[in-house]
Amino acid sequence: MDRIIQTLPPPSSLSVSVVSFLNAKLNEKEDLEQAPALLSELRTQCHVLDQSLSDLNTQFRNYLINHASHSDRTGALLRDIDAKLGDLQSASCSSSPDGGSGKVLGEELPALAKEVARVNTVRTYAETALKLDTLVGDIEDAVSSTVKRTLRREPSTKSSEEMRSVAIRTLKLTEETLRLVAKTHPQWTRLVSAVDHRVDRALAILRPQAIADHRSLLTSLGWPPPLSTLNSLGPESKWSTDAQSPLFTMKGDLKQQYCDSFLALCSLQELQRQRKSRQLEGQNREIALHQPLWAIEELVNPISVASQRHFSKWVDKPEYIFALVYKVTRDYVDSMDELLQPLVDEAMLSGYSCREEWISAMVTSLSTYLAKEIFPMYVSQLEEESTSEKHLQARISWLHLIDQMMAFDKRVQSLASHSGILLSLQEDAKLEKLSSFSVFIDRPDWLDLWADIELTDAFDKLKPEIENERSWSIDVRGVAVLSAQEDNKSPAIASAFHQRFSAVIDRCQSLPSIELRSRFLKLAGAPIIHRFLGCLLFRCQEAEGLTALTDNDALMKVAKSVNAARCFESILKEWCEDIFFLEMGLNQDTSTDGNDFGSEESSGNGILYEEIKRLEEFRTGWVEKLSTVVLRGFDVCCRDYLKNKKQWQEKGEEGWMVSQTFVGALDYLQGKMSILEEGLNRVDFVGVWRSLAPGLDKLIFNGILMTNAKFSDGGVERLSNDLSVLFGVFGAWCLRPEGFFPKLSEGLKLLKMGKKQLQNCLAGGEIWLKENGIRHLTAAECEKIAKNRI
C-alpha cells in the first residue's frame, strides 16, 4: 500500500492555470472521491489531443514537400532565364554591324525586356510567397506550441508567454509584409487573401487562449475586488476605501506576468486594428476600427457579474445601483492612469485612454443592465391596466430613474474630464460611451414614452398656473421675474411656461446624440409652446367675443397675451443662437433633403422655427386687431365731425382751438392709446400706433378732403388746428408725427397754397407735384382738393 502512494509535486512547480483547475475541481474534501473519474477524463482528452497533433505533423510535412517542389520549379525557371540571357549575349556579340544588331534591338529586345519583366515579377512573387509562407508557418508553430504547453503542461525551454510573444512579433512582420504587398502589388489579391485566411485561423486560437490565460491570472490576483460593505449602502452613505486595488498590491513575478499578459492583449488588439485598417481601405474605417479595449473589458466583466447580484435587490431603488457603480468606477480609475496607461502606450495603441476606457466600460455595463432589467419592468408597469394611482406612481418612478441617470452621468463625466477630455466638444460617439442614456439609442419607443411622461408631468404642473387668474397679471408677488419678462411687461404665466420648457431642455441635453435630442425636444418641448400659444389665443378670443375689445379690461387682456408671446418669442430666438439648438437645426435640415422647407428653416431659427413663427404670427395678428379696434372706435366718435361739411366754410369757434365735434374723438383716441401704452410692451406698442396712423390718415382724408366740402380761409385754418392736435397725440412717440399722415399733410399743404400756386398745380400735373413735395397724392386727388378751395 505504501508503494502506491506517490509524492505530489511542489505547488511552485505548477502553472497558474493548473492551480486554478485543481482548485475548481478539487475544492472540497469530498471531491477527492471523483479523482479516478477525473483522471480518466483527462487521459481521454490527452489521447484526442495527441491524435490532433499527429494530424498536424502530417499536414506540416505535406506543406514542406509542396514548398520544396515549388522551390525546384522556381529554380528551374530561373536557370532557364539565365540560359536565355546567355544566348542573347552571344547573339549580340556575333551579329554583324550592317543590320543584324539593329534587328535584335528593334524587334527582339522589347519582347525580351517584357519577358525579363515578367520573369522578375514571377521571381518577386515567388520570393514574397515564400517569405509569407515562412512567416505564417512560424506563426502556426508558435500558436501550436502555446496550445500544446497550455493543454499538456509539457516542460519547455520557453514559457507560454514567451511563445505567445514570438507569435505576436511574427504576426506584426506578416502584417507589415501584407500591407506592403497590398500597396505595391494590389493585383496579388489571392495571395493576400490566402495569407489572411491562415492568419485568421491562427488568431482564432491565439486570442481566446490569451484571454483565458489573462482571466486566470486575474483570478489569482483576487480580481474582482470585494464590493465594499453593502448592508449600509445608500446614495449618501460614506464608502470604505481602505481596501486597495489588487492592481496596486501585486508584486514580483505576479506583477510581471500580469503586465506581460496585458501587453500581449493590447498588442493583439493593435494588430487586429491594423489588419482591419488594411482590409477596409477606402471605406469609412473609423467606425469599425475603434473598439473597446479588450484588457479593460476583462477587468470590468467580472465586476459587472458580481454587481448584478446586488442590483436585483435594488430594482425599486435605482439610486443604490448608480451609487455602487460610481463608487467602483471612482475607486479604481486612478490605477488605470498610473499602472495600465504606460502599457497601452508601449503597445502603440494610439487614441486610447485607459481612464476613459475604464469609465466607458463601466457605464456600458450599467446601460446594458438598465436595458435588460430595469426599463422593461418600468415599461410593463406603465402599460398595465391599473388604477390611476398606480399609473401615477409608475410615472413618478420613471422620472426618478431619469433623475438618477442624469446625476450619475454628470459625476461620471466629471471623472472623465480629469483626462483632459472636453465632452462638450466631442463627437456623439464619445458621449454615447460615457452616458447611461445610450439605452435610448436602440429603443426609440422608450424615448417616445419618456417624452410623453415628461410632457404630461409638465402639463400637470402648469394646470394650476393656467387656471389662476393672478398668474396672468404683470405684477405677481413671490414669482421670480425674468429680465425679458420685465422688458416685455409679460405676465407671470410666461415665467411658468418658461420654467417648464427649460426643464425639458435640461433633460434633452443629457441625451448623447443630436438625433435623440431633436426627437425628444419635438415630442416633449414643442407641445409646451403649442399649449402656451393655445392659452393665449383662447384668452384673446374670449375677450374679443365678450366685448369686441371695446372694453378697457378686454384691451389689457389682449395686451398681456401679446406681451407674453413677445417674451417667449424673444427667449426662443436667443436660445436658437446657441450651438446646442443650431446643431439640432442643422441635423434636421440634412434629414429633410429635397424639402424646400428645410432650406428655409436653416436660414430661420433652426429646430424651433415653426414655433417661433407661430408666436410671431399670433403677436402681429393681434397687434393689428388692436389698432383696428381703436380705428373703428375713432371712426364712430368722429362720424358727426366728418359729416359736417358746412363747418369748413366758417371760422373757428370762439374760445376753442379745435372743433367741438372732434374733441370727443381725440379724447377717445388718447384714452385708448394711453391704456395700450401702459399695457403693451414697447416694441408692439410702436407697431400699434404705426399701424393706426395710416388708418387715421386714410379715414380723415377720405372723409373730409375727398368729399365735396368747400374750404374757405377760416375752414383751412380750422382744419389745420384740428390736425395739429391730432398730430400732437402722436408727437409723444415720434419727432415728426405728420410724416405718418402723408395724405392729410400734403392735402393741407395744397389748401394753404395761394390761388396762383393752385392754378400751377392744375396745369403742371405730376411733375409739378413732385417738384413741390407732393408725392403721396395723385393728380386727380390734387385737382379735386384745389377745386374745393374757395
Short mmCIF file of C-alpha atoms in Angstrom, two decimals, residues 194-600:
data_model
loop_
_atom_site.label_atom_id
_atom_site.label_comp_id
_atom_site.label_asym_id
_atom_site.label_seq_id
_atom_site.Cartn_x
_atom_site.Cartn_y
_atom_site.Cartn_z
CA ALA A 194 -4.79 33.12 -48.68
CA VAL A 195 -2.39 34.52 -46.07
CA ASP A 196 -5.22 36.40 -44.31
CA HIS A 197 -7.18 33.16 -44.11
CA ARG A 198 -4.32 31.32 -42.42
CA VAL A 199 -3.60 34.24 -40.10
CA ASP A 200 -7.27 34.43 -39.13
CA ARG A 201 -7.20 30.76 -38.16
CA ALA A 202 -4.13 31.34 -36.03
CA LEU A 203 -5.68 34.39 -34.35
CA ALA A 204 -8.88 32.43 -33.72
CA ILE A 205 -6.77 30.18 -31.49
CA LEU A 206 -4.33 32.74 -30.11
CA ARG A 207 -6.73 35.42 -28.92
CA PRO A 208 -9.13 33.16 -26.93
CA GLN A 209 -6.12 31.45 -25.35
CA ALA A 210 -4.58 34.80 -24.41
CA ILE A 211 -7.88 35.98 -22.91
CA ALA A 212 -8.32 32.72 -20.98
CA ASP A 213 -4.81 32.99 -19.53
CA HIS A 214 -5.46 36.64 -18.67
CA ARG A 215 -8.67 35.72 -16.84
CA SER A 216 -6.89 33.01 -14.87
CA LEU A 217 -4.21 35.50 -13.93
CA LEU A 218 -6.85 38.00 -12.77
CA THR A 219 -8.44 35.31 -10.62
CA SER A 220 -5.11 34.56 -8.97
CA LEU A 221 -4.71 38.30 -8.29
CA GLY A 222 -8.02 38.39 -6.39
CA TRP A 223 -10.00 40.22 -9.05
CA PRO A 224 -12.76 41.28 -8.83
CA PRO A 225 -12.17 43.05 -5.52
CA PRO A 226 -14.84 42.98 -2.81
CA LEU A 227 -17.65 45.46 -3.45
CA SER A 228 -17.47 47.15 -0.01
CA THR A 229 -19.92 46.65 2.84
CA LEU A 230 -23.39 46.51 1.34
CA ASN A 231 -25.54 46.47 4.49
CA SER A 232 -25.38 50.23 4.99
CA LEU A 233 -25.33 51.02 1.28
CA GLY A 234 -27.12 54.18 0.23
CA PRO A 235 -26.75 57.05 -2.19
CA GLU A 236 -25.44 59.35 0.53
CA SER A 237 -23.57 56.79 2.63
CA LYS A 238 -19.82 57.08 3.01
CA TRP A 239 -17.87 54.38 1.30
CA SER A 240 -14.99 52.50 2.82
CA THR A 241 -11.88 52.95 0.67
CA ASP A 242 -9.44 51.14 2.91
CA ALA A 243 -9.14 48.17 0.56
CA GLN A 244 -6.59 48.98 -2.11
CA SER A 245 -6.85 47.91 -5.72
CA PRO A 246 -5.34 44.44 -6.38
CA LEU A 247 -3.55 46.06 -9.32
CA PHE A 248 -1.61 48.22 -6.87
CA THR A 249 -0.83 45.42 -4.39
CA MET A 250 0.56 42.84 -6.84
CA LYS A 251 4.35 42.41 -6.70
CA GLY A 252 7.27 40.46 -8.15
CA ASP A 253 6.71 37.74 -10.74
CA LEU A 254 2.93 38.03 -10.47
CA LYS A 255 3.05 41.71 -11.43
CA GLN A 256 5.41 40.94 -14.31
CA GLN A 257 3.12 38.16 -15.54
CA TYR A 258 0.10 40.46 -15.45
CA CYS A 259 1.93 43.24 -17.28
CA ASP A 260 3.10 40.79 -19.95
CA SER A 261 -0.40 39.40 -20.35
CA PHE A 262 -1.92 42.89 -20.52
CA LEU A 263 0.68 43.96 -23.06
CA ALA A 264 0.02 40.84 -25.16
CA LEU A 265 -3.72 41.62 -25.31
CA CYS A 266 -3.02 45.23 -26.27
CA SER A 267 -0.58 44.10 -28.96
CA LEU A 268 -3.11 41.65 -30.35
CA GLN A 269 -5.76 44.40 -30.45
CA GLU A 270 -3.42 46.81 -32.22
CA LEU A 271 -2.56 44.08 -34.70
CA GLN A 272 -6.26 43.43 -35.28
CA ARG A 273 -6.84 47.15 -35.82
CA GLN A 274 -4.02 47.34 -38.39
CA ARG A 275 -5.48 44.37 -40.26
CA LYS A 276 -8.96 45.96 -40.31
CA SER A 277 -7.46 49.24 -41.48
CA ARG A 278 -5.82 47.50 -44.42
CA GLN A 279 -8.87 45.42 -45.29
CA LEU A 280 -11.24 48.42 -45.11
CA GLU A 281 -9.01 50.74 -47.11
CA GLY A 282 -11.10 53.33 -48.94
CA GLN A 283 -14.15 52.88 -46.69
CA ASN A 284 -15.43 54.57 -43.54
CA ARG A 285 -12.92 52.88 -41.25
CA GLU A 286 -13.26 54.91 -38.04
CA ILE A 287 -16.48 53.18 -37.00
CA ALA A 288 -15.01 49.70 -37.31
CA LEU A 289 -11.51 50.43 -36.03
CA HIS A 290 -12.16 51.95 -32.61
CA GLN A 291 -13.30 49.14 -30.34
CA PRO A 292 -13.34 48.94 -26.55
CA LEU A 293 -10.01 47.97 -25.02
CA TRP A 294 -10.03 44.18 -24.54
CA ALA A 295 -7.89 44.19 -21.42
CA ILE A 296 -10.12 46.77 -19.72
CA GLU A 297 -13.22 44.77 -20.63
CA GLU A 298 -11.70 41.77 -18.86
CA LEU A 299 -11.43 43.90 -15.73
CA VAL A 300 -15.00 45.19 -15.96
CA ASN A 301 -16.84 41.96 -16.85
CA PRO A 302 -16.27 40.13 -13.52
CA ILE A 303 -17.17 43.30 -11.60
CA SER A 304 -20.37 43.59 -13.63
CA VAL A 305 -21.30 39.97 -12.87
CA ALA A 306 -20.62 40.42 -9.18
CA SER A 307 -22.58 43.70 -9.06
CA GLN A 308 -25.68 42.35 -10.73
CA ARG A 309 -26.28 40.00 -7.80
CA HIS A 310 -26.90 43.11 -5.74
CA PHE A 311 -28.68 45.09 -8.45
CA SER A 312 -31.54 42.59 -8.46
CA LYS A 313 -32.32 43.58 -4.86
CA TRP A 314 -32.48 47.31 -5.70
CA VAL A 315 -34.88 47.40 -8.65
CA ASP A 316 -37.19 49.76 -6.74
CA LYS A 317 -34.28 51.89 -5.51
CA PRO A 318 -32.12 52.66 -8.54
CA GLU A 319 -30.13 55.25 -6.58
CA TYR A 320 -28.30 52.36 -4.89
CA ILE A 321 -27.39 50.85 -8.27
CA PHE A 322 -25.92 54.12 -9.54
CA ALA A 323 -24.14 54.74 -6.25
CA LEU A 324 -22.39 51.35 -6.35
CA VAL A 325 -21.33 51.68 -9.99
CA TYR A 326 -19.97 55.17 -9.40
CA LYS A 327 -18.11 54.05 -6.28
CA VAL A 328 -16.34 51.21 -8.09
CA THR A 329 -15.60 53.41 -11.09
CA ARG A 330 -14.12 56.16 -8.94
CA ASP A 331 -12.09 53.91 -6.63
CA TYR A 332 -10.13 52.18 -9.39
CA VAL A 333 -9.88 54.90 -12.01
CA ASP A 334 -6.53 56.16 -10.75
CA SER A 335 -4.91 52.73 -11.13
CA MET A 336 -5.90 52.83 -14.80
CA ASP A 337 -3.93 56.04 -15.32
CA GLU A 338 -0.88 55.13 -13.26
CA LEU A 339 -0.39 51.44 -13.97
CA LEU A 340 -2.12 50.47 -17.21
CA GLN A 341 -1.81 53.57 -19.41
CA PRO A 342 2.01 53.12 -19.81
CA LEU A 343 1.38 49.57 -21.04
CA VAL A 344 -1.13 50.79 -23.61
CA ASP A 345 1.37 53.38 -24.81
CA GLU A 346 4.06 50.70 -25.03
CA ALA A 347 1.78 48.58 -27.22
CA MET A 348 1.47 51.60 -29.58
CA LEU A 349 -2.31 51.67 -29.22
CA SER A 350 -2.93 55.22 -30.37
CA GLY A 351 -6.11 57.06 -29.44
CA TYR A 352 -6.81 55.04 -26.29
CA SER A 353 -7.07 56.39 -22.74
CA CYS A 354 -7.28 53.74 -20.03
CA ARG A 355 -9.16 56.18 -17.81
CA GLU A 356 -11.77 56.80 -20.46
CA GLU A 357 -11.98 53.13 -21.45
CA TRP A 358 -12.48 52.09 -17.82
CA ILE A 359 -15.24 54.64 -17.27
CA SER A 360 -16.96 53.90 -20.57
CA ALA A 361 -16.84 50.14 -19.95
CA MET A 362 -18.43 50.59 -16.50
CA VAL A 363 -21.11 52.87 -17.97
CA THR A 364 -21.75 50.41 -20.79
CA SER A 365 -22.22 47.53 -18.34
CA LEU A 366 -24.68 49.66 -16.36
CA SER A 367 -26.56 50.69 -19.51
CA THR A 368 -26.80 47.05 -20.56
CA TYR A 369 -28.32 46.11 -17.21
CA LEU A 370 -30.77 49.02 -17.40
CA ALA A 371 -31.84 47.99 -20.89
CA LYS A 372 -32.31 44.32 -19.97
CA GLU A 373 -33.77 44.51 -16.47
CA ILE A 374 -34.84 47.95 -15.25
CA PHE A 375 -36.53 49.66 -18.18
CA PRO A 376 -38.59 46.63 -19.32
CA MET A 377 -40.03 46.35 -15.81
CA TYR A 378 -40.85 50.07 -15.68
CA VAL A 379 -42.45 49.92 -19.12
CA SER A 380 -44.61 46.97 -18.13
CA GLN A 381 -45.78 48.88 -15.05
CA LEU A 382 -46.84 51.80 -17.23
CA GLU A 383 -48.63 49.58 -19.73
CA GLU A 384 -50.57 47.62 -17.15
CA GLU A 385 -54.26 48.45 -16.87
CA SER A 386 -54.48 49.50 -13.26
CA THR A 387 -55.76 52.33 -11.13
CA SER A 388 -54.78 55.92 -11.79
CA GLU A 389 -52.81 55.98 -8.55
CA LYS A 390 -50.62 53.05 -9.63
CA HIS A 391 -50.13 54.59 -13.04
CA LEU A 392 -49.14 57.87 -11.41
CA GLN A 393 -46.69 56.02 -9.17
CA ALA A 394 -45.19 54.29 -12.21
CA ARG A 395 -44.65 57.68 -13.89
CA ILE A 396 -43.05 59.05 -10.72
CA SER A 397 -40.71 56.03 -10.57
CA TRP A 398 -39.75 56.58 -14.21
CA LEU A 399 -38.94 60.26 -13.63
CA HIS A 400 -36.97 59.34 -10.50
CA LEU A 401 -34.92 56.89 -12.56
CA ILE A 402 -34.22 59.62 -15.14
CA ASP A 403 -33.10 61.97 -12.34
CA GLN A 404 -30.67 59.34 -11.07
CA MET A 405 -29.31 58.75 -14.57
CA MET A 406 -28.70 62.47 -15.09
CA ALA A 407 -26.91 62.82 -11.74
CA PHE A 408 -24.82 59.70 -12.45
CA ASP A 409 -23.77 60.93 -15.91
CA LYS A 410 -22.66 64.29 -14.53
CA ARG A 411 -20.49 62.64 -11.87
CA VAL A 412 -19.02 60.13 -14.30
CA GLN A 413 -18.25 62.74 -16.94
CA SER A 414 -16.58 64.80 -14.25
CA LEU A 415 -14.27 61.83 -13.63
CA ALA A 416 -13.53 61.58 -17.34
CA SER A 417 -12.77 65.29 -17.60
CA HIS A 418 -9.62 64.77 -15.49
CA SER A 419 -8.06 63.11 -18.53
CA GLY A 420 -8.38 66.35 -20.47
CA ILE A 421 -11.44 65.31 -22.50
CA LEU A 422 -13.78 68.21 -23.27
CA LEU A 423 -17.04 66.33 -23.63
CA SER A 424 -18.95 69.32 -24.97
CA LEU A 425 -16.62 69.39 -27.98
CA GLN A 426 -16.51 65.64 -28.64
CA GLU A 427 -18.41 63.72 -31.24
CA ASP A 428 -21.61 61.91 -30.31
CA ALA A 429 -19.87 58.51 -30.37
CA LYS A 430 -17.66 59.51 -27.42
CA LEU A 431 -20.62 60.90 -25.48
CA GLU A 432 -22.56 57.69 -26.05
CA LYS A 433 -19.86 55.67 -24.32
CA LEU A 434 -19.96 57.90 -21.23
CA SER A 435 -23.73 58.26 -20.90
CA SER A 436 -26.25 55.89 -19.36
CA PHE A 437 -28.84 57.47 -21.67
CA SER A 438 -27.36 55.45 -24.53
CA VAL A 439 -30.10 52.90 -23.70
CA PHE A 440 -32.45 55.05 -25.81
CA ILE A 441 -30.32 54.75 -28.95
CA ASP A 442 -31.63 51.28 -29.77
CA ARG A 443 -35.06 51.87 -28.22
CA PRO A 444 -36.68 54.99 -29.67
CA ASP A 445 -40.03 53.72 -28.37
CA TRP A 446 -38.73 54.17 -24.83
CA LEU A 447 -37.65 57.71 -25.74
CA ASP A 448 -41.16 58.45 -27.01
CA LEU A 449 -42.62 57.06 -23.80
CA TRP A 450 -40.27 59.19 -21.71
CA ALA A 451 -41.17 62.30 -23.71
CA ASP A 452 -44.87 61.60 -23.15
CA ILE A 453 -44.30 61.23 -19.38
CA GLU A 454 -42.30 64.47 -19.25
CA LEU A 455 -44.99 66.30 -21.22
CA THR A 456 -47.78 65.00 -19.00
CA ASP A 457 -45.84 65.99 -15.91
CA ALA A 458 -45.24 69.49 -17.31
CA PHE A 459 -48.93 69.96 -18.13
CA ASP A 460 -49.94 68.76 -14.67
CA LYS A 461 -47.67 71.36 -13.09
CA LEU A 462 -48.85 74.11 -15.45
CA LYS A 463 -52.57 73.45 -14.97
CA PRO A 464 -52.96 75.33 -11.64
CA GLU A 465 -50.89 78.21 -13.01
CA ILE A 466 -53.11 78.49 -16.09
CA GLU A 467 -56.30 78.42 -14.04
CA ASN A 468 -55.01 81.02 -11.56
CA GLU A 469 -56.08 84.42 -12.88
CA ARG A 470 -53.38 86.16 -10.86
CA SER A 471 -50.76 84.38 -12.99
CA TRP A 472 -51.96 86.43 -15.95
CA SER A 473 -51.24 89.74 -14.25
CA ILE A 474 -47.94 91.54 -14.77
CA ASP A 475 -47.07 92.10 -11.12
CA VAL A 476 -47.33 88.91 -9.08
CA ARG A 477 -45.58 88.80 -5.74
CA GLY A 478 -43.45 85.82 -4.93
CA VAL A 479 -42.81 84.93 -8.57
CA ALA A 480 -39.30 85.08 -9.99
CA VAL A 481 -39.43 87.52 -12.89
CA LEU A 482 -37.16 87.15 -15.92
CA SER A 483 -35.34 90.17 -17.30
CA ALA A 484 -37.08 89.61 -20.63
CA GLN A 485 -40.37 89.43 -18.77
CA GLU A 486 -39.77 92.85 -17.19
CA ASP A 487 -38.79 94.40 -20.54
CA ASN A 488 -41.83 92.97 -22.31
CA LYS A 489 -44.30 93.56 -19.44
CA SER A 490 -45.09 89.87 -19.62
CA PRO A 491 -47.43 88.21 -17.09
CA ALA A 492 -46.17 85.59 -14.66
CA ILE A 493 -47.65 82.76 -16.72
CA ALA A 494 -44.84 83.27 -19.25
CA SER A 495 -42.31 82.57 -16.50
CA ALA A 496 -44.17 79.39 -15.53
CA PHE A 497 -44.13 78.06 -19.11
CA HIS A 498 -40.50 79.13 -19.48
CA GLN A 499 -39.52 77.12 -16.39
CA ARG A 500 -41.26 74.00 -17.66
CA PHE A 501 -39.71 74.36 -21.11
CA SER A 502 -36.27 74.94 -19.57
CA ALA A 503 -36.68 71.74 -17.57
CA VAL A 504 -37.32 69.84 -20.82
CA ILE A 505 -34.20 71.41 -22.34
CA ASP A 506 -32.15 70.26 -19.34
CA ARG A 507 -33.45 66.72 -19.83
CA CYS A 508 -32.78 66.97 -23.55
CA GLN A 509 -29.14 67.96 -23.01
CA SER A 510 -28.47 64.70 -21.17
CA LEU A 511 -29.09 62.66 -24.35
CA PRO A 512 -25.86 61.61 -26.09
CA SER A 513 -26.76 62.17 -29.75
CA ILE A 514 -28.20 65.04 -31.79
CA GLU A 515 -30.89 62.80 -33.31
CA LEU A 516 -32.20 61.80 -29.86
CA ARG A 517 -32.15 65.41 -28.62
CA SER A 518 -34.02 66.64 -31.68
CA ARG A 519 -36.65 63.91 -31.36
CA PHE A 520 -37.12 64.45 -27.62
CA LEU A 521 -37.41 68.23 -27.99
CA LYS A 522 -40.04 67.89 -30.71
CA LEU A 523 -42.06 65.42 -28.62
CA ALA A 524 -41.76 66.98 -25.15
CA GLY A 525 -40.78 70.62 -25.75
CA ALA A 526 -42.71 71.83 -28.79
CA PRO A 527 -46.14 70.82 -27.37
CA ILE A 528 -45.49 73.06 -24.35
CA ILE A 529 -45.09 76.04 -26.69
CA HIS A 530 -48.24 74.98 -28.57
CA ARG A 531 -50.16 74.75 -25.30
CA PHE A 532 -48.88 78.19 -24.29
CA LEU A 533 -49.96 79.65 -27.62
CA GLY A 534 -53.34 77.93 -27.31
CA CYS A 535 -53.92 79.52 -23.88
CA LEU A 536 -53.02 82.96 -25.22
CA LEU A 537 -55.32 82.55 -28.22
CA PHE A 538 -58.21 81.38 -26.03
CA ARG A 539 -57.94 84.40 -23.75
CA CYS A 540 -57.78 86.83 -26.67
CA GLN A 541 -60.73 85.22 -28.43
CA GLU A 542 -62.67 85.19 -25.18
CA ALA A 543 -62.06 88.93 -24.69
CA GLU A 544 -62.99 89.64 -28.30
CA GLY A 545 -66.15 87.55 -28.14
CA LEU A 546 -67.48 89.19 -24.97
CA THR A 547 -66.92 92.89 -25.69
CA ALA A 548 -65.47 93.08 -29.23
CA LEU A 549 -62.46 94.63 -27.46
CA THR A 550 -64.36 97.87 -26.75
CA ASP A 551 -63.84 97.45 -23.01
CA ASN A 552 -60.57 98.60 -21.46
CA ASP A 553 -60.21 95.37 -19.47
CA ALA A 554 -60.51 93.39 -22.70
CA LEU A 555 -57.80 95.53 -24.27
CA MET A 556 -55.50 94.88 -21.31
CA LYS A 557 -56.24 91.16 -21.51
CA VAL A 558 -55.15 91.05 -25.13
CA ALA A 559 -52.17 93.29 -24.42
CA LYS A 560 -50.88 90.95 -21.72
CA SER A 561 -51.27 87.97 -24.03
CA VAL A 562 -49.30 89.80 -26.72
CA ASN A 563 -46.63 90.64 -24.13
CA ALA A 564 -46.40 87.00 -23.08
CA ALA A 565 -45.97 85.91 -26.70
CA ARG A 566 -43.29 88.58 -27.24
CA CYS A 567 -41.40 87.43 -24.11
CA PHE A 568 -41.43 83.76 -25.07
CA GLU A 569 -40.55 84.56 -28.67
CA SER A 570 -37.52 86.63 -27.65
CA ILE A 571 -36.31 83.88 -25.31
CA LEU A 572 -36.62 81.22 -28.02
CA LYS A 573 -34.80 83.38 -30.57
CA GLU A 574 -31.96 83.94 -28.11
CA TRP A 575 -31.73 80.23 -27.36
CA CYS A 576 -31.69 79.31 -31.04
CA GLU A 577 -28.41 81.18 -31.43
CA ASP A 578 -26.77 78.67 -29.09
CA ILE A 579 -24.73 75.82 -30.59
CA PHE A 580 -26.98 73.29 -28.85
CA PHE A 581 -30.01 74.34 -30.93
CA LEU A 582 -28.00 75.10 -34.07
CA GLU A 583 -26.72 71.51 -34.19
CA MET A 584 -30.25 70.14 -33.93
CA GLY A 585 -31.41 72.55 -36.62
CA LEU A 586 -28.62 71.53 -38.99
CA ASN A 587 -29.33 67.87 -38.31
CA GLN A 588 -33.00 68.42 -39.12
CA ASP A 589 -32.06 70.21 -42.35
CA THR A 590 -29.89 67.30 -43.50
CA SER A 591 -32.66 64.83 -42.65
CA THR A 592 -35.12 66.72 -44.93
CA ASP A 593 -33.13 66.59 -48.18
CA GLY A 594 -35.09 67.84 -51.13
CA ASN A 595 -37.60 69.68 -48.94
CA ASP A 596 -37.83 73.43 -49.57
CA PHE A 597 -38.99 73.96 -46.02
CA GLY A 598 -35.69 72.59 -44.73
CA SER A 599 -33.68 75.28 -46.52
CA GLU A 600 -35.98 77.99 -45.20
#
